[in-house]
Coordinates of C-alpha atoms in Angstrom, one line a residue:
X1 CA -10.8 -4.4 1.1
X2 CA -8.2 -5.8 -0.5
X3 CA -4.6 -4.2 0.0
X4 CA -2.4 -4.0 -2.8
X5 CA 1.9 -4.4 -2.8
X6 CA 3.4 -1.3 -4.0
X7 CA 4.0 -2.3 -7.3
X8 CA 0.5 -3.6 -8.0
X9 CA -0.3 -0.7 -7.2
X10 CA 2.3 1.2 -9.6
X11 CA 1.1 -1.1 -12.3
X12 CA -2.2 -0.1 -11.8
X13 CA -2.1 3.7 -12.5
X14 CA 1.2 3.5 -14.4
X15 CA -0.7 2.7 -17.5
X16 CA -3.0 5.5 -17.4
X17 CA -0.7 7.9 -16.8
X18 CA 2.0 6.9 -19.8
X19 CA -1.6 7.3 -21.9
X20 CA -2.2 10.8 -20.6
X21 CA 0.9 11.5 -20.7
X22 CA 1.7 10.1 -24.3
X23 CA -1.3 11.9 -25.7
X24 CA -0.5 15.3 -24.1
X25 CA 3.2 14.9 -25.7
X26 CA 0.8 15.0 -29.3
X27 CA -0.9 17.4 -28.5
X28 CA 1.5 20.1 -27.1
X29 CA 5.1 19.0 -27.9
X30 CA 4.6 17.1 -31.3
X31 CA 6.2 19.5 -33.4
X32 CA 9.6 20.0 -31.3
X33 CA 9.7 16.4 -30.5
X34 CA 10.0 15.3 -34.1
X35 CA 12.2 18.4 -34.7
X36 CA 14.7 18.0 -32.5
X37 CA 13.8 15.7 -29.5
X38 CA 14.1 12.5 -30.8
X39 CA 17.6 13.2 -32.6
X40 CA 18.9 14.5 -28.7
X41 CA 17.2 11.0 -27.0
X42 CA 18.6 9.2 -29.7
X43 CA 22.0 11.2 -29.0
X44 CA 21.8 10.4 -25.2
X45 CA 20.0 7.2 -24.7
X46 CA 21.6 6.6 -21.2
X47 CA 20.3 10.0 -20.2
X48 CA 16.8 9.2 -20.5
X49 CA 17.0 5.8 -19.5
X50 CA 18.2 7.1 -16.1
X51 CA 15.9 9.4 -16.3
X52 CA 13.0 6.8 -16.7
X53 CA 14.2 5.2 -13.8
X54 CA 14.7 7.8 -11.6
X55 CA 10.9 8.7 -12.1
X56 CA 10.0 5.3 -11.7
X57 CA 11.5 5.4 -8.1
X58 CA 10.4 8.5 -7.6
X59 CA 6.7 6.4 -8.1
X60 CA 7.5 3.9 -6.0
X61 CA 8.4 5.8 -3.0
X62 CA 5.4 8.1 -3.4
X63 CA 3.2 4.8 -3.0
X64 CA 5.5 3.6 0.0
X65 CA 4.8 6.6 1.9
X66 CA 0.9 7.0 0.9
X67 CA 0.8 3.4 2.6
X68 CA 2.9 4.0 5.5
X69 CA 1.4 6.9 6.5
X70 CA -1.8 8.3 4.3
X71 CA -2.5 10.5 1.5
X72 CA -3.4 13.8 3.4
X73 CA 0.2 13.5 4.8
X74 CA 2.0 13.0 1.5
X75 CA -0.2 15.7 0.2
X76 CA 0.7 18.1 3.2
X77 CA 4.2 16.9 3.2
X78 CA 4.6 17.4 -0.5
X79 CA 3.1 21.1 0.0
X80 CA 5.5 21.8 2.4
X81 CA 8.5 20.6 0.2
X82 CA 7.1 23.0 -3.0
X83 CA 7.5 26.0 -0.4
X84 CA 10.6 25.1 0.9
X85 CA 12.2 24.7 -2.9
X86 CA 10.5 27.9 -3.6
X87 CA 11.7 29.5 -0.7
X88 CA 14.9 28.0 -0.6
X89 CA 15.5 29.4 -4.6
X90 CA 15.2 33.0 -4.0
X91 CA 18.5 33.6 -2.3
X92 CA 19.9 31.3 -5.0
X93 CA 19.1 32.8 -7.7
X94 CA 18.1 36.0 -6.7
X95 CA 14.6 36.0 -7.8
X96 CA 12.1 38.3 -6.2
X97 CA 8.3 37.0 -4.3
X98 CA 5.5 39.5 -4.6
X99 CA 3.1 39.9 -1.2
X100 CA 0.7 37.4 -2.6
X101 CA 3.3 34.9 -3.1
X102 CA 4.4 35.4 0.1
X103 CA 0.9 35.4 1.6
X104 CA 0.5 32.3 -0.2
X105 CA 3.2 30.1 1.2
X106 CA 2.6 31.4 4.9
X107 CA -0.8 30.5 4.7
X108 CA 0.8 26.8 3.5
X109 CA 3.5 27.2 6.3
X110 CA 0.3 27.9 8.9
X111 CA -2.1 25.1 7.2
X112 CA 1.0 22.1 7.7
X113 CA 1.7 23.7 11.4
X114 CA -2.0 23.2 11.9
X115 CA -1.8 19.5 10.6
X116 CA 0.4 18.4 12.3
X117 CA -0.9 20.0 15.7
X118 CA -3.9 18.4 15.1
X119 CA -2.7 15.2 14.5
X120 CA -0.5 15.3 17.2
X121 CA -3.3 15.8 20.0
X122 CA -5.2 13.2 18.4
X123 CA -5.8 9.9 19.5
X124 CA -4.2 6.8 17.8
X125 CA -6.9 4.9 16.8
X126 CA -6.7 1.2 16.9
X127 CA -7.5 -0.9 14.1
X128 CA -8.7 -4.3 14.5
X129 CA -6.9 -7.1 12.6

């Protein structure tokens, strides 16, 4: 197989997801874009340009770490960040988390504590160049 560079590999999917994303802007948010969005991107250009970038970094590191480590990590590790922001937020702003919800991100908490038990007692396996 052939190994891509990062940002061959951004510029493969980068297209399809400004499509997806293009048409689900038509579908859903057509009708306050033309009302009022364009007149506050036009108002704050700099804003979204820095916003553009930002998520274009954001990209780039997501691929960086899906090849430095593997998918199943980012997955796990990005799991793990969503409970901690949702955890971290409710002392913040005060918001409450039912039983389920808190069921919920245990059962995350348990599943990344059993990941990385597992991969911890496993073996490095040894690739041959």
């Amino acid at each position: 197989g052939h190994k891509l560079h990062v940002l061959e590999g951004l510029l493969c999917f980068a297209p399809p997801c400004a499509i997806s994303l293009f048409v689900g802007v038509l579908l859903v948010e057509r009708e306050g874009l033309l009302q009022d969005g364009l007149s506050k991107m036009y108002a704050n250009p700099q804003l979204y340009l820095l916003q553009g970038c930002m998520g274009f970094g954001v990209n780039l590191l997501i691929l960086l770490v899906i090849k430095t480590t593997s998918s199943v990590t980012f997955k796990v590790v990005s799991m793990m960040k969503n409970v901690a922001v949702v955890v971290g937020s409710v002392p913040l702003f005060h918001e409450s988390i039912t039983g389920t919800q808190a069921l919920g991100y245990l059962l995350s908490m348990a599943g990344f504590v059993g990941y990385q038990y597992a991969r911890s007692i496993q073996p490095p396996v040894m690739v041959p160049k």
